[in-house]
């Protein structure tokens, strides 16, 4: 369950876990050290105190001066030396019979009391206290007891006068230790309070671009993901590389998709071209025969007026078929002169009338000064078709513009118009014959353009951008192979 | 004769002027009173120096025996001792002055127990206890309680399970207050003085019984002291209550003043001493 969590949570959670474990380990180590130190302090202090006391007590015990011995053992417990865990709770001097000789707390440990009668812990000490030699000390801790005992012998010239017991109440020791632990706990909490949010923030910051990337990648099945906005992740680490690779991949996929679309389009157009060409040929052959027959009929057989009218009707109908077929199958193999700047002027004059009719503003910009090695008839056909279409499509009182210019070895013609825009579906079948986007016309205008452009090895593209529909025709200026021009 | 007087006059003047050069009067101070109040002792010494117009030196000893030895060795001129040492020393010393406390030149022995002990009614109840004595030469802190035990029909040597000396009444009171000793006999004057100075300490003890009155621990003069010095010192002490500075000191000492006193005051002590077979 946890392992399926988003990295956005998993990473900070792992980080938090590590931080908590580290903090706890450190504070536990610190507390353990403090515990040991405290205990060592107590033992060392007690041994120092005990050693000094046991020596100072020798002459007093030799003279059996109980009062001075009492003053001596009470000395470390004067009112102004505050009770501390490191300080002993009391000092007890035992005589060789294990009776209290004197103690710093005579009310609790009265003079002459038997050690074993002072309580369970003291009975334990009485039992476990062995013979101690000079300079030795023995630490005793009764089980389940809050007291710690350090025993030192009081020896004068090899004779044991008694035993000094340094008594510690470990509850005060625990109090002090808990004080330490409390402080350690607070420091730990503060450290955690600082580190955990930093860790959380850092984790989020690290994983947010990653999860964004993951979300984008997930959508790749349904549609091409949008390219990520630049600047989301600018560093050159693995993630940055991933971002770069993703952007490249998206760009490539998009290019590929576009290419595929274009290929399908052009293949279809080619198929349509082949199809229409073959139909045109199939129609043209019998059509020629029919024209010949009518000609023969008119020339050699006198016709009554009705028959004449019928034949004329047939002829007109066949003429219309021929024109349509001719339009379907553009014959580019006509001899034509080179395109001259004057040709643009002519077209301008021709379409101005249409533009006036629709009250469309016509913007004209032609940057061509010399004649170009392009067949003028075909180019004029392209210009007229494009411009009439544009005027047709432009809104009432709208605007149509033409721009023509030379770019390197290409003639660029761009025609724009406002008004109704093309839908994506329309874009797909734009150049197909009889696609009929407008009520007028035979639906062959763009098809004708497409064929001319194809024959001139150029390209034509339509696009919509910010309410403007545009057509861009690119015609290469290299000499045509077949020497038409 | 006249000439000699004439010659002696400048000498006296010189003696008066060069006060420090003269042999000081040495006064032994013992735990017969709260002798660890050093500030008070210094003030009292200065007072006596001014009154006597000669240097005075206070010599403090915690044990009566040591002060008695110093007297016997003529190292002290005067001493404030307990009545028992006074009686013991016999002809070695002369009674100089007796302090007056609460209007009388007498004091008593207080039998005290820890305040927690509410059942003890007399010294007989303390049989087998741990008992603190002040000084083996103290009347109220040693002689009187032992005498009482003896009177009650016990052997003072074995009556208590454990005894020890604290070498001062104040410390005997501390021994009882701390619980080190289950009982002690102390000087009533010291207990009462201490009650004013450290009421917390005395509150931790309970006075079980007061003994009969004994002559107050006296100021004694060594036999060797000249009559002139003897008279001067006695006058200085007796006059303290007539002088504001003296009265202030007396108030701090918790005393009313001094009287010349009479050895008869100490007959009961002498009797007790005799009962233990001592001179």
Short mmCIF file of N, CA, C and O in Angstrom, two decimals, chain B residues 19 25 47-56 78 229 232-234 236:
data_model
loop_
_atom_site.label_atom_id
_atom_site.label_comp_id
_atom_site.label_asym_id
_atom_site.label_seq_id
_atom_site.Cartn_x
_atom_site.Cartn_y
_atom_site.Cartn_z
N UNK B 19 49.96 51.97 76.85
CA UNK B 19 49.05 50.95 77.33
C UNK B 19 49.45 49.55 76.86
O UNK B 19 49.37 48.57 77.58
N UNK B 25 45.96 41.61 81.04
CA UNK B 25 45.20 40.72 81.92
C UNK B 25 44.63 39.62 81.04
O UNK B 25 43.98 39.88 80.04
N UNK B 47 35.65 46.82 75.82
CA UNK B 47 35.00 47.53 76.93
C UNK B 47 35.85 47.41 78.19
O UNK B 47 36.13 48.40 78.87
N UNK B 48 36.30 46.18 78.47
CA UNK B 48 37.11 45.96 79.67
C UNK B 48 38.44 46.68 79.57
O UNK B 48 38.93 47.25 80.56
N UNK B 49 39.03 46.69 78.39
CA UNK B 49 40.30 47.40 78.20
C UNK B 49 40.14 48.88 78.50
O UNK B 49 40.98 49.49 79.17
N UNK B 50 39.04 49.45 78.05
CA UNK B 50 38.79 50.87 78.28
C UNK B 50 38.53 51.14 79.76
O UNK B 50 39.00 52.12 80.33
N UNK B 51 37.77 50.25 80.39
CA UNK B 51 37.45 50.44 81.80
C UNK B 51 38.68 50.29 82.68
O UNK B 51 38.94 51.07 83.58
N UNK B 52 39.48 49.25 82.36
CA UNK B 52 40.64 48.94 83.20
C UNK B 52 41.86 49.73 82.80
O UNK B 52 42.87 49.73 83.49
N UNK B 53 41.78 50.39 81.64
CA UNK B 53 42.90 51.16 81.10
C UNK B 53 44.15 50.31 80.96
O UNK B 53 45.26 50.74 81.23
N UNK B 54 43.96 49.09 80.55
CA UNK B 54 45.09 48.21 80.28
C UNK B 54 44.65 47.08 79.35
O UNK B 54 43.46 46.80 79.28
N UNK B 55 45.59 46.52 78.67
CA UNK B 55 45.20 45.47 77.73
C UNK B 55 44.59 44.25 78.43
O UNK B 55 45.03 43.88 79.52
N UNK B 56 43.58 43.73 77.75
CA UNK B 56 42.93 42.53 78.25
C UNK B 56 42.97 41.50 77.12
O UNK B 56 42.77 41.83 75.96
N UNK B 78 42.30 35.51 85.21
CA UNK B 78 40.88 35.32 85.54
C UNK B 78 40.29 34.28 84.59
O UNK B 78 40.86 33.98 83.55
N UNK B 229 44.60 44.18 91.05
CA UNK B 229 43.99 43.69 89.81
C UNK B 229 42.65 43.05 90.10
O UNK B 229 41.68 43.19 89.34
N UNK B 232 40.17 45.73 90.71
CA UNK B 232 39.86 46.48 89.49
C UNK B 232 38.93 45.67 88.59
O UNK B 232 37.94 46.19 88.06
N UNK B 233 39.26 44.39 88.44
CA UNK B 233 38.44 43.56 87.57
C UNK B 233 37.04 43.38 88.15
O UNK B 233 36.04 43.45 87.43
N UNK B 234 36.97 43.13 89.49
CA UNK B 234 35.65 42.94 90.11
C UNK B 234 34.81 44.21 89.90
O UNK B 234 33.63 44.13 89.53
N UNK B 236 35.14 46.44 87.59
CA UNK B 236 34.78 46.59 86.18
C UNK B 236 33.55 45.78 85.85
O UNK B 236 32.64 46.23 85.15
#
